[in-house]
Amino acid sequence: MINKANSRAICILGMHRSGTSAIARSINLLGVYLGESENLLSAQEDNPHGFWEHLNIIDIQNRILWELGVSWDTPVPLEELWWKKPEMIPFRNEIKQFINQQMISQNLWAWKDPRTCLLLPLWLDILQELDVEVNFVISIRNPLDIANSLLKRNNIPIQKSLGIWMNYMISVARWTADSKCILVSYDEFLDDWHHQLFNLSQQLNLPWPENELELKEKMQKFINPQFRHSYSSSDQLKETISLKPFVNLYDIYLKKINFQLDYTLPQIEEIASEYKTYAALFDIANLTKIELQQRVELIDTRHNIQHYLEELQEVQTQLKSQQNEQKKINTFLNNSLISGKDIEEKILNLENMISALREDQNNLQQILQSRGWNYLKKYYIYRDLLFSKLKKITKKHSSK
């Protein structure tokens, strides 16, 4: 039986293109379980050293966002208390089943998928219900470098990418404000992974190998400052976007990394409230005509899928009803088959009896037609006549 109380999870948070893959692989090399290799997203051109994300988690979280009417690249905050909606119950159960079946048996496991930043309150509810201790590791990278990377990979405009970053990182700060978090600078991790990873292992209470040679060989395959294609300063970020909420949020994260100040929930709520004023503008102003058409098509597609799902449910109900009727017919046929066998057996017995009677009849006819029977028949006739005469004589003598 699984002892849930001994299960500890590490949640790796951060915006897309912020270095979460490198952190996930690094702690994996220190013995943290991410899932079986065949269940992890394979390396691709934009991330040749692997994403280290569990395919089941990606699938579930994509479907949750779809149900909420958005995708991973939304700069608009999700509606309040979205995770309490009845529509979330199937996803909640699916995540619990995934954790129970694939992760919770491990004493120490982790997951990494940037979408978790948006969906964190649902995960926190579930982990609390399952009595799983969770530690947070947050990867911080200059939003301008993230935007440049997304422009290259996804052709997303710089301004919209900054809005996406803001949406992700406000959610992270809001839902981890009262928790112990470990912040890691992506740039510092690339420049000196050994120092950064050792500090991370100490804070997470992870075992550090006595012989570092193997760890160094594996780390050097995917950690290299040359892999960084964009390196911007805070001043360059402020020149690109000077809106107060962006500047304040990034400054808060930088101060926490440098152990100067912990952010508080009231601070984050104030920034979140200010950002809501701009969020809708980021969502609409950066949409091209093609993107607007795609958004309309996305809504239509969701409606069509819902319609098809309803039709499918009706067909499944009819099919179940037909299956029940078929079961009744099969039962009747089976019973009829048993009754038929009994009747056949009785008919066969009757036929055997008739055959035996006919044989007896034939034997009797043969006896009646035989000479012996004729003699016997005459004997009985003469015997009866003789007895009759004897009775008359006896009666006559008796009268004298």
Short mmCIF file of C-alpha atoms in Angstrom, two decimals:
data_model
loop_
_atom_site.label_atom_id
_atom_site.label_comp_id
_atom_site.label_asym_id
_atom_site.label_seq_id
_atom_site.Cartn_x
_atom_site.Cartn_y
_atom_site.Cartn_z
CA MET A 1 0.00 0.00 0.00
CA ILE A 2 1.32 3.46 -0.97
CA ASN A 3 2.27 5.72 1.92
CA LYS A 4 1.23 9.09 0.57
CA ALA A 5 2.69 10.92 3.52
CA ASN A 6 6.19 9.97 2.31
CA SER A 7 5.62 11.35 -1.19
CA ARG A 8 7.17 14.73 -2.00
CA ALA A 9 6.70 16.60 -5.25
CA ILE A 10 8.75 19.36 -6.85
CA CYS A 11 6.80 21.72 -9.08
CA ILE A 12 9.01 23.50 -11.63
CA LEU A 13 7.40 26.76 -12.68
CA GLY A 14 8.27 29.33 -15.28
CA MET A 15 7.21 30.83 -18.57
CA HIS A 16 7.84 29.00 -21.87
CA ARG A 17 11.46 29.48 -23.05
CA SER A 18 12.62 30.44 -19.55
CA GLY A 19 14.91 27.48 -18.81
CA THR A 20 12.50 25.12 -17.05
CA SER A 21 13.67 22.20 -19.21
CA ALA A 22 17.27 22.63 -18.07
CA ILE A 23 16.23 22.73 -14.41
CA ALA A 24 13.98 19.68 -14.80
CA ARG A 25 16.73 17.62 -16.40
CA SER A 26 19.27 18.78 -13.81
CA ILE A 27 17.29 17.66 -10.77
CA ASN A 28 16.39 14.49 -12.67
CA LEU A 29 20.13 13.72 -12.80
CA LEU A 30 20.11 14.08 -9.00
CA GLY A 31 17.55 11.30 -8.70
CA VAL A 32 14.21 13.10 -8.96
CA TYR A 33 11.62 11.03 -10.85
CA LEU A 34 9.94 12.70 -13.84
CA GLY A 35 8.26 9.62 -15.31
CA GLU A 36 9.27 6.78 -17.57
CA SER A 37 11.31 7.92 -20.58
CA GLU A 38 8.72 6.71 -23.09
CA ASN A 39 6.13 8.95 -21.39
CA LEU A 40 8.20 12.14 -21.71
CA LEU A 41 7.94 14.60 -24.60
CA SER A 42 10.75 13.82 -27.02
CA ALA A 43 13.37 16.34 -28.09
CA GLN A 44 12.49 18.61 -30.99
CA GLU A 45 14.23 21.15 -33.17
CA ASP A 46 13.41 24.05 -30.85
CA ASN A 47 14.58 22.06 -27.81
CA PRO A 48 17.11 19.45 -29.00
CA HIS A 49 18.07 18.40 -25.46
CA GLY A 50 14.54 17.46 -24.45
CA PHE A 51 11.59 19.13 -22.74
CA TRP A 52 11.39 16.68 -19.80
CA GLU A 53 7.63 17.10 -19.68
CA HIS A 54 5.22 14.23 -19.05
CA LEU A 55 2.93 13.69 -22.04
CA ASN A 56 -0.08 12.97 -19.82
CA ILE A 57 0.29 16.29 -18.03
CA ILE A 58 0.64 18.20 -21.28
CA ASP A 59 -2.47 16.53 -22.67
CA ILE A 60 -4.60 17.16 -19.57
CA GLN A 61 -3.54 20.79 -19.23
CA ASN A 62 -4.10 21.53 -22.91
CA ARG A 63 -7.63 20.16 -22.60
CA ILE A 64 -8.30 22.21 -19.46
CA LEU A 65 -7.25 25.40 -21.23
CA TRP A 66 -9.37 24.37 -24.20
CA GLU A 67 -12.36 23.90 -21.90
CA LEU A 68 -11.73 27.39 -20.50
CA GLY A 69 -11.73 28.81 -24.02
CA VAL A 70 -8.03 29.74 -24.22
CA SER A 71 -4.70 28.23 -25.22
CA TRP A 72 -1.19 28.32 -23.74
CA ASP A 73 -0.41 31.71 -25.31
CA THR A 74 -3.16 33.71 -23.60
CA PRO A 75 -2.14 37.06 -22.09
CA VAL A 76 -5.55 37.37 -20.44
CA PRO A 77 -5.97 36.10 -16.85
CA LEU A 78 -8.33 33.20 -16.34
CA GLU A 79 -11.67 33.90 -14.69
CA GLU A 80 -11.80 33.90 -10.92
CA LEU A 81 -12.38 30.53 -9.23
CA TRP A 82 -12.27 28.73 -12.58
CA TRP A 83 -10.95 25.56 -10.86
CA LYS A 84 -14.16 25.34 -8.80
CA LYS A 85 -16.40 25.04 -11.86
CA PRO A 86 -18.31 21.75 -12.34
CA GLU A 87 -16.64 21.36 -15.74
CA MET A 88 -13.32 20.92 -13.94
CA ILE A 89 -14.40 17.85 -11.96
CA PRO A 90 -13.46 15.31 -14.69
CA PHE A 91 -10.03 16.96 -15.09
CA ARG A 92 -9.53 17.03 -11.33
CA ASN A 93 -10.27 13.30 -11.15
CA GLU A 94 -7.99 12.62 -14.12
CA ILE A 95 -5.05 14.42 -12.49
CA LYS A 96 -5.61 12.57 -9.21
CA GLN A 97 -5.71 9.27 -11.06
CA PHE A 98 -2.49 10.15 -12.91
CA ILE A 99 -0.67 11.03 -9.68
CA ASN A 100 -1.92 7.94 -7.85
CA GLN A 101 -1.08 5.56 -10.67
CA GLN A 102 2.21 6.95 -11.99
CA MET A 103 3.87 9.29 -9.51
CA ILE A 104 2.86 8.97 -5.88
CA SER A 105 4.62 5.64 -5.38
CA GLN A 106 7.90 7.58 -5.73
CA ASN A 107 9.26 9.21 -2.59
CA LEU A 108 10.43 12.17 -4.65
CA TRP A 109 8.97 13.19 -8.00
CA ALA A 110 8.59 16.32 -10.07
CA TRP A 111 6.70 17.69 -12.99
CA LYS A 112 7.37 20.50 -15.37
CA ASP A 113 4.98 22.05 -17.86
CA PRO A 114 4.80 25.85 -18.20
CA ARG A 115 1.00 25.64 -18.46
CA THR A 116 1.01 24.71 -14.78
CA CYS A 117 1.70 28.39 -14.05
CA LEU A 118 -1.84 29.20 -15.19
CA LEU A 119 -3.45 26.11 -13.65
CA LEU A 120 -1.62 26.09 -10.32
CA PRO A 121 -4.65 26.46 -7.98
CA LEU A 122 -6.13 23.22 -9.31
CA TRP A 123 -2.87 21.35 -8.65
CA LEU A 124 -2.58 22.80 -5.16
CA ASP A 125 -6.08 21.60 -4.28
CA ILE A 126 -5.35 18.11 -5.55
CA LEU A 127 -1.95 17.77 -3.85
CA GLN A 128 -3.42 18.94 -0.56
CA GLU A 129 -6.22 16.40 -0.91
CA LEU A 130 -3.67 13.64 -1.59
CA ASP A 131 -1.49 14.81 1.32
CA VAL A 132 1.55 15.32 -0.93
CA GLU A 133 4.19 17.82 0.16
CA VAL A 134 5.16 20.16 -2.67
CA ASN A 135 8.23 22.37 -3.19
CA PHE A 136 8.34 25.13 -5.81
CA VAL A 137 11.26 25.93 -8.09
CA ILE A 138 10.72 29.04 -10.24
CA SER A 139 12.87 29.75 -13.27
CA ILE A 140 13.35 33.46 -13.97
CA ARG A 141 14.52 34.84 -17.30
CA ASN A 142 14.35 38.34 -18.72
CA PRO A 143 10.91 38.61 -20.38
CA LEU A 144 12.46 40.34 -23.38
CA ASP A 145 14.68 37.31 -24.05
CA ILE A 146 11.64 35.06 -23.74
CA ALA A 147 9.75 37.28 -26.18
CA ASN A 148 12.62 37.16 -28.67
CA SER A 149 12.68 33.37 -28.43
CA LEU A 150 8.92 33.11 -28.97
CA LEU A 151 9.14 35.48 -31.91
CA LYS A 152 11.68 33.16 -33.51
CA ARG A 153 9.88 29.92 -32.65
CA ASN A 154 6.20 30.85 -32.90
CA ASN A 155 6.23 34.21 -34.71
CA ILE A 156 4.44 35.77 -31.73
CA PRO A 157 4.81 39.59 -31.60
CA ILE A 158 7.09 40.92 -28.86
CA GLN A 159 4.35 42.86 -27.09
CA LYS A 160 2.01 39.90 -26.93
CA SER A 161 4.78 37.60 -25.63
CA LEU A 162 5.42 40.08 -22.84
CA GLY A 163 1.71 39.95 -22.01
CA ILE A 164 1.85 36.12 -21.92
CA TRP A 165 4.86 36.28 -19.58
CA MET A 166 3.02 38.72 -17.33
CA ASN A 167 -0.05 36.49 -17.17
CA TYR A 168 2.01 33.40 -16.31
CA MET A 169 4.23 35.00 -13.71
CA ILE A 170 1.45 36.90 -11.91
CA SER A 171 -0.31 33.57 -11.45
CA VAL A 172 2.90 31.96 -10.15
CA ALA A 173 3.53 34.78 -7.67
CA ARG A 174 -0.09 34.83 -6.49
CA TRP A 175 -0.28 31.10 -5.76
CA THR A 176 3.19 30.71 -4.24
CA ALA A 177 3.31 33.95 -2.21
CA ASP A 178 2.69 32.12 1.06
CA SER A 179 4.90 29.12 0.19
CA LYS A 180 8.60 28.51 0.33
CA CYS A 181 9.93 28.96 -3.19
CA ILE A 182 13.37 28.58 -4.70
CA LEU A 183 14.06 31.02 -7.52
CA VAL A 184 16.69 30.24 -10.14
CA SER A 185 18.06 32.75 -12.62
CA TYR A 186 18.27 31.15 -16.08
CA ASP A 187 21.27 33.28 -17.04
CA GLU A 188 23.15 32.52 -13.84
CA PHE A 189 22.35 28.82 -14.23
CA LEU A 190 23.89 28.81 -17.71
CA ASP A 191 26.96 30.73 -16.53
CA ASP A 192 27.64 28.54 -13.49
CA TRP A 193 25.40 25.49 -13.38
CA HIS A 194 27.53 23.71 -10.78
CA HIS A 195 27.12 26.41 -8.14
CA GLN A 196 23.45 26.97 -8.92
CA LEU A 197 22.55 23.26 -8.96
CA PHE A 198 24.45 22.57 -5.74
CA ASN A 199 22.55 25.37 -3.98
CA LEU A 200 19.33 24.00 -5.40
CA SER A 201 20.13 20.50 -4.14
CA GLN A 202 20.84 21.85 -0.66
CA GLN A 203 17.57 23.78 -0.47
CA LEU A 204 15.56 20.85 -1.84
CA ASN A 205 17.46 18.32 0.28
CA LEU A 206 18.54 16.34 -2.78
CA PRO A 207 21.51 13.93 -2.67
CA TRP A 208 24.69 15.24 -4.26
CA PRO A 209 26.92 12.61 -5.93
CA GLU A 210 30.25 11.88 -4.28
CA ASN A 211 31.81 11.44 -7.72
CA GLU A 212 30.79 14.44 -9.82
CA LEU A 213 32.45 13.27 -13.02
CA GLU A 214 29.41 11.54 -14.47
CA LEU A 215 27.14 14.44 -13.48
CA LYS A 216 29.48 16.97 -15.14
CA GLU A 217 29.64 14.93 -18.35
CA LYS A 218 25.86 14.75 -18.61
CA MET A 219 25.29 18.39 -17.63
CA GLN A 220 27.79 19.71 -20.18
CA LYS A 221 25.78 18.06 -22.96
CA PHE A 222 22.86 20.45 -22.52
CA ILE A 223 24.14 23.36 -20.38
CA ASN A 224 26.26 25.78 -22.35
CA PRO A 225 26.14 29.61 -22.44
CA GLN A 226 26.47 29.38 -26.21
CA PHE A 227 22.96 27.89 -26.35
CA ARG A 228 21.63 31.30 -25.21
CA HIS A 229 20.63 33.28 -28.30
CA SER A 230 19.24 36.35 -26.52
CA TYR A 231 20.68 38.16 -23.52
CA SER A 232 18.98 41.41 -22.53
CA SER A 233 19.40 43.73 -19.58
CA SER A 234 16.71 45.13 -17.31
CA ASP A 235 17.21 48.54 -18.91
CA GLN A 236 16.54 47.11 -22.36
CA LEU A 237 13.33 45.55 -21.03
CA LYS A 238 12.20 48.91 -19.60
CA GLU A 239 12.95 50.57 -22.93
CA THR A 240 10.73 48.01 -24.67
CA ILE A 241 7.83 48.18 -22.24
CA SER A 242 7.59 50.74 -19.48
CA LEU A 243 4.17 49.82 -18.12
CA LYS A 244 4.26 49.86 -14.33
CA PRO A 245 2.91 46.31 -13.68
CA PHE A 246 5.61 44.70 -15.85
CA VAL A 247 8.46 46.66 -14.32
CA ASN A 248 7.23 46.04 -10.78
CA LEU A 249 6.71 42.30 -11.21
CA TYR A 250 10.10 41.67 -12.79
CA ASP A 251 11.81 43.80 -10.10
CA ILE A 252 10.06 41.79 -7.37
CA TYR A 253 11.35 38.51 -8.84
CA LEU A 254 14.89 39.88 -9.20
CA LYS A 255 14.93 41.06 -5.59
CA LYS A 256 13.72 37.67 -4.39
CA ILE A 257 16.45 35.91 -6.38
CA ASN A 258 19.06 38.14 -4.77
CA PHE A 259 17.53 37.56 -1.28
CA GLN A 260 16.72 41.27 -0.94
CA LEU A 261 12.97 40.99 -0.49
CA ASP A 262 10.18 38.40 -0.42
CA TYR A 263 7.05 39.38 -2.27
CA THR A 264 3.75 39.33 -0.43
CA LEU A 265 0.28 38.46 -1.63
CA PRO A 266 -1.05 42.06 -1.27
CA GLN A 267 1.80 43.27 -3.50
CA ILE A 268 0.98 40.69 -6.15
CA GLU A 269 -2.75 41.38 -5.98
CA GLU A 270 -2.10 45.07 -6.57
CA ILE A 271 0.04 44.30 -9.63
CA ALA A 272 -2.54 41.79 -10.89
CA SER A 273 -5.30 44.38 -10.57
CA GLU A 274 -3.25 46.92 -12.55
CA TYR A 275 -2.44 44.37 -15.23
CA LYS A 276 -6.11 43.51 -15.84
CA THR A 277 -6.51 46.98 -17.30
CA TYR A 278 -3.99 46.15 -20.00
CA ALA A 279 -4.63 42.43 -20.49
CA ALA A 280 -7.56 42.70 -22.92
CA LEU A 281 -5.56 45.16 -25.03
CA PHE A 282 -2.71 42.67 -25.33
CA ASP A 283 -5.12 39.98 -26.42
CA ILE A 284 -6.82 42.02 -29.12
CA ALA A 285 -4.29 44.56 -30.30
CA ASN A 286 -1.71 41.92 -31.18
CA LEU A 287 -4.08 39.73 -33.15
CA THR A 288 -3.69 39.82 -36.93
CA LYS A 289 -6.65 39.25 -39.21
CA ILE A 290 -5.56 35.63 -39.61
CA GLU A 291 -5.35 35.20 -35.82
CA LEU A 292 -8.78 36.76 -35.39
CA GLN A 293 -10.19 34.33 -37.97
CA GLN A 294 -8.42 31.46 -36.21
CA ARG A 295 -9.94 32.58 -32.87
CA VAL A 296 -13.42 32.57 -34.43
CA GLU A 297 -12.77 29.16 -35.99
CA LEU A 298 -11.52 27.89 -32.62
CA ILE A 299 -14.78 28.93 -30.94
CA ASP A 300 -16.83 27.34 -33.74
CA THR A 301 -14.77 24.18 -33.50
CA ARG A 302 -15.33 23.97 -29.74
CA HIS A 303 -19.08 24.32 -30.27
CA ASN A 304 -19.04 21.65 -32.99
CA ILE A 305 -17.05 19.29 -30.80
CA GLN A 306 -19.50 19.83 -27.95
CA HIS A 307 -22.36 19.04 -30.33
CA TYR A 308 -20.60 15.90 -31.56
CA LEU A 309 -19.90 14.83 -27.98
CA GLU A 310 -23.60 15.17 -27.15
CA GLU A 311 -24.50 13.13 -30.22
CA LEU A 312 -21.88 10.56 -29.30
CA GLN A 313 -23.31 10.30 -25.79
CA GLU A 314 -26.78 9.72 -27.25
CA VAL A 315 -25.45 7.06 -29.61
CA GLN A 316 -23.62 5.40 -26.72
CA THR A 317 -26.85 5.37 -24.70
CA GLN A 318 -28.73 3.77 -27.62
CA LEU A 319 -25.92 1.29 -28.11
CA LYS A 320 -26.02 0.34 -24.44
CA SER A 321 -29.77 -0.17 -24.67
CA GLN A 322 -29.33 -2.36 -27.75
CA GLN A 323 -26.61 -4.33 -25.98
CA ASN A 324 -28.99 -4.97 -23.07
CA GLU A 325 -31.68 -6.18 -25.50
CA GLN A 326 -29.12 -8.39 -27.20
CA LYS A 327 -28.21 -9.88 -23.84
CA LYS A 328 -31.87 -10.71 -23.22
CA ILE A 329 -32.16 -12.33 -26.66
CA ASN A 330 -28.99 -14.32 -26.10
CA THR A 331 -30.28 -15.50 -22.72
CA PHE A 332 -33.60 -16.54 -24.29
CA LEU A 333 -31.82 -18.36 -27.11
CA ASN A 334 -29.56 -20.15 -24.66
CA ASN A 335 -32.55 -21.22 -22.58
CA SER A 336 -34.39 -22.27 -25.74
CA LEU A 337 -31.39 -24.27 -26.82
CA ILE A 338 -31.39 -26.11 -23.48
CA SER A 339 -35.18 -26.76 -23.76
CA GLY A 340 -34.77 -27.92 -27.34
CA LYS A 341 -32.15 -30.45 -26.28
CA ASP A 342 -34.51 -31.83 -23.62
CA ILE A 343 -37.32 -32.18 -26.18
CA GLU A 344 -35.01 -33.88 -28.65
CA GLU A 345 -33.96 -36.34 -25.97
CA LYS A 346 -37.59 -37.10 -25.04
CA ILE A 347 -38.55 -37.57 -28.70
CA LEU A 348 -35.65 -39.95 -29.15
CA ASN A 349 -36.77 -41.96 -26.09
CA LEU A 350 -40.33 -42.13 -27.44
CA GLU A 351 -39.07 -43.24 -30.84
CA ASN A 352 -37.05 -45.97 -29.14
CA MET A 353 -40.12 -47.09 -27.18
CA ILE A 354 -42.27 -47.13 -30.36
CA SER A 355 -39.58 -49.08 -32.13
CA ALA A 356 -39.48 -51.59 -29.25
CA LEU A 357 -43.31 -51.90 -29.27
CA ARG A 358 -43.32 -52.48 -33.00
CA GLU A 359 -40.70 -55.15 -32.56
CA ASP A 360 -42.83 -56.78 -29.86
CA GLN A 361 -45.85 -56.56 -32.15
CA ASN A 362 -43.97 -58.22 -34.97
CA ASN A 363 -42.79 -60.95 -32.65
CA LEU A 364 -46.34 -61.48 -31.41
CA GLN A 365 -47.70 -61.71 -34.96
CA GLN A 366 -45.05 -64.23 -35.82
CA ILE A 367 -46.08 -66.29 -32.78
CA LEU A 368 -49.78 -66.08 -33.72
CA GLN A 369 -49.02 -67.20 -37.27
CA SER A 370 -46.81 -70.09 -36.20
CA ARG A 371 -48.02 -73.81 -36.13
CA GLY A 372 -47.21 -74.10 -32.52
CA TRP A 373 -49.65 -71.36 -31.73
CA ASN A 374 -52.37 -73.04 -33.86
CA TYR A 375 -51.89 -76.33 -32.01
CA LEU A 376 -51.92 -74.52 -28.71
CA LYS A 377 -55.07 -72.67 -29.70
CA LYS A 378 -56.79 -76.02 -30.62
CA TYR A 379 -55.57 -77.49 -27.33
CA TYR A 380 -57.23 -74.70 -25.38
CA ILE A 381 -60.48 -75.16 -27.40
CA TYR A 382 -60.58 -78.97 -26.80
CA ARG A 383 -59.67 -78.38 -23.15
CA ASP A 384 -62.56 -75.98 -22.72
CA LEU A 385 -64.99 -78.45 -24.42
CA LEU A 386 -63.76 -81.32 -22.23
CA PHE A 387 -64.14 -79.24 -19.06
CA SER A 388 -67.65 -78.28 -20.17
CA LYS A 389 -68.70 -81.94 -20.67
CA LEU A 390 -67.16 -82.95 -17.36
CA LYS A 391 -69.17 -80.25 -15.58
CA LYS A 392 -72.40 -81.52 -17.17
CA ILE A 393 -71.69 -85.19 -16.23
CA THR A 394 -70.74 -84.18 -12.71
CA LYS A 395 -73.91 -82.17 -12.34
CA LYS A 396 -76.09 -85.09 -13.65
CA HIS A 397 -74.68 -87.57 -11.19
CA SER A 398 -75.03 -85.18 -8.37
CA SER A 399 -78.78 -84.85 -8.99
CA LYS A 400 -79.40 -88.64 -8.69
#
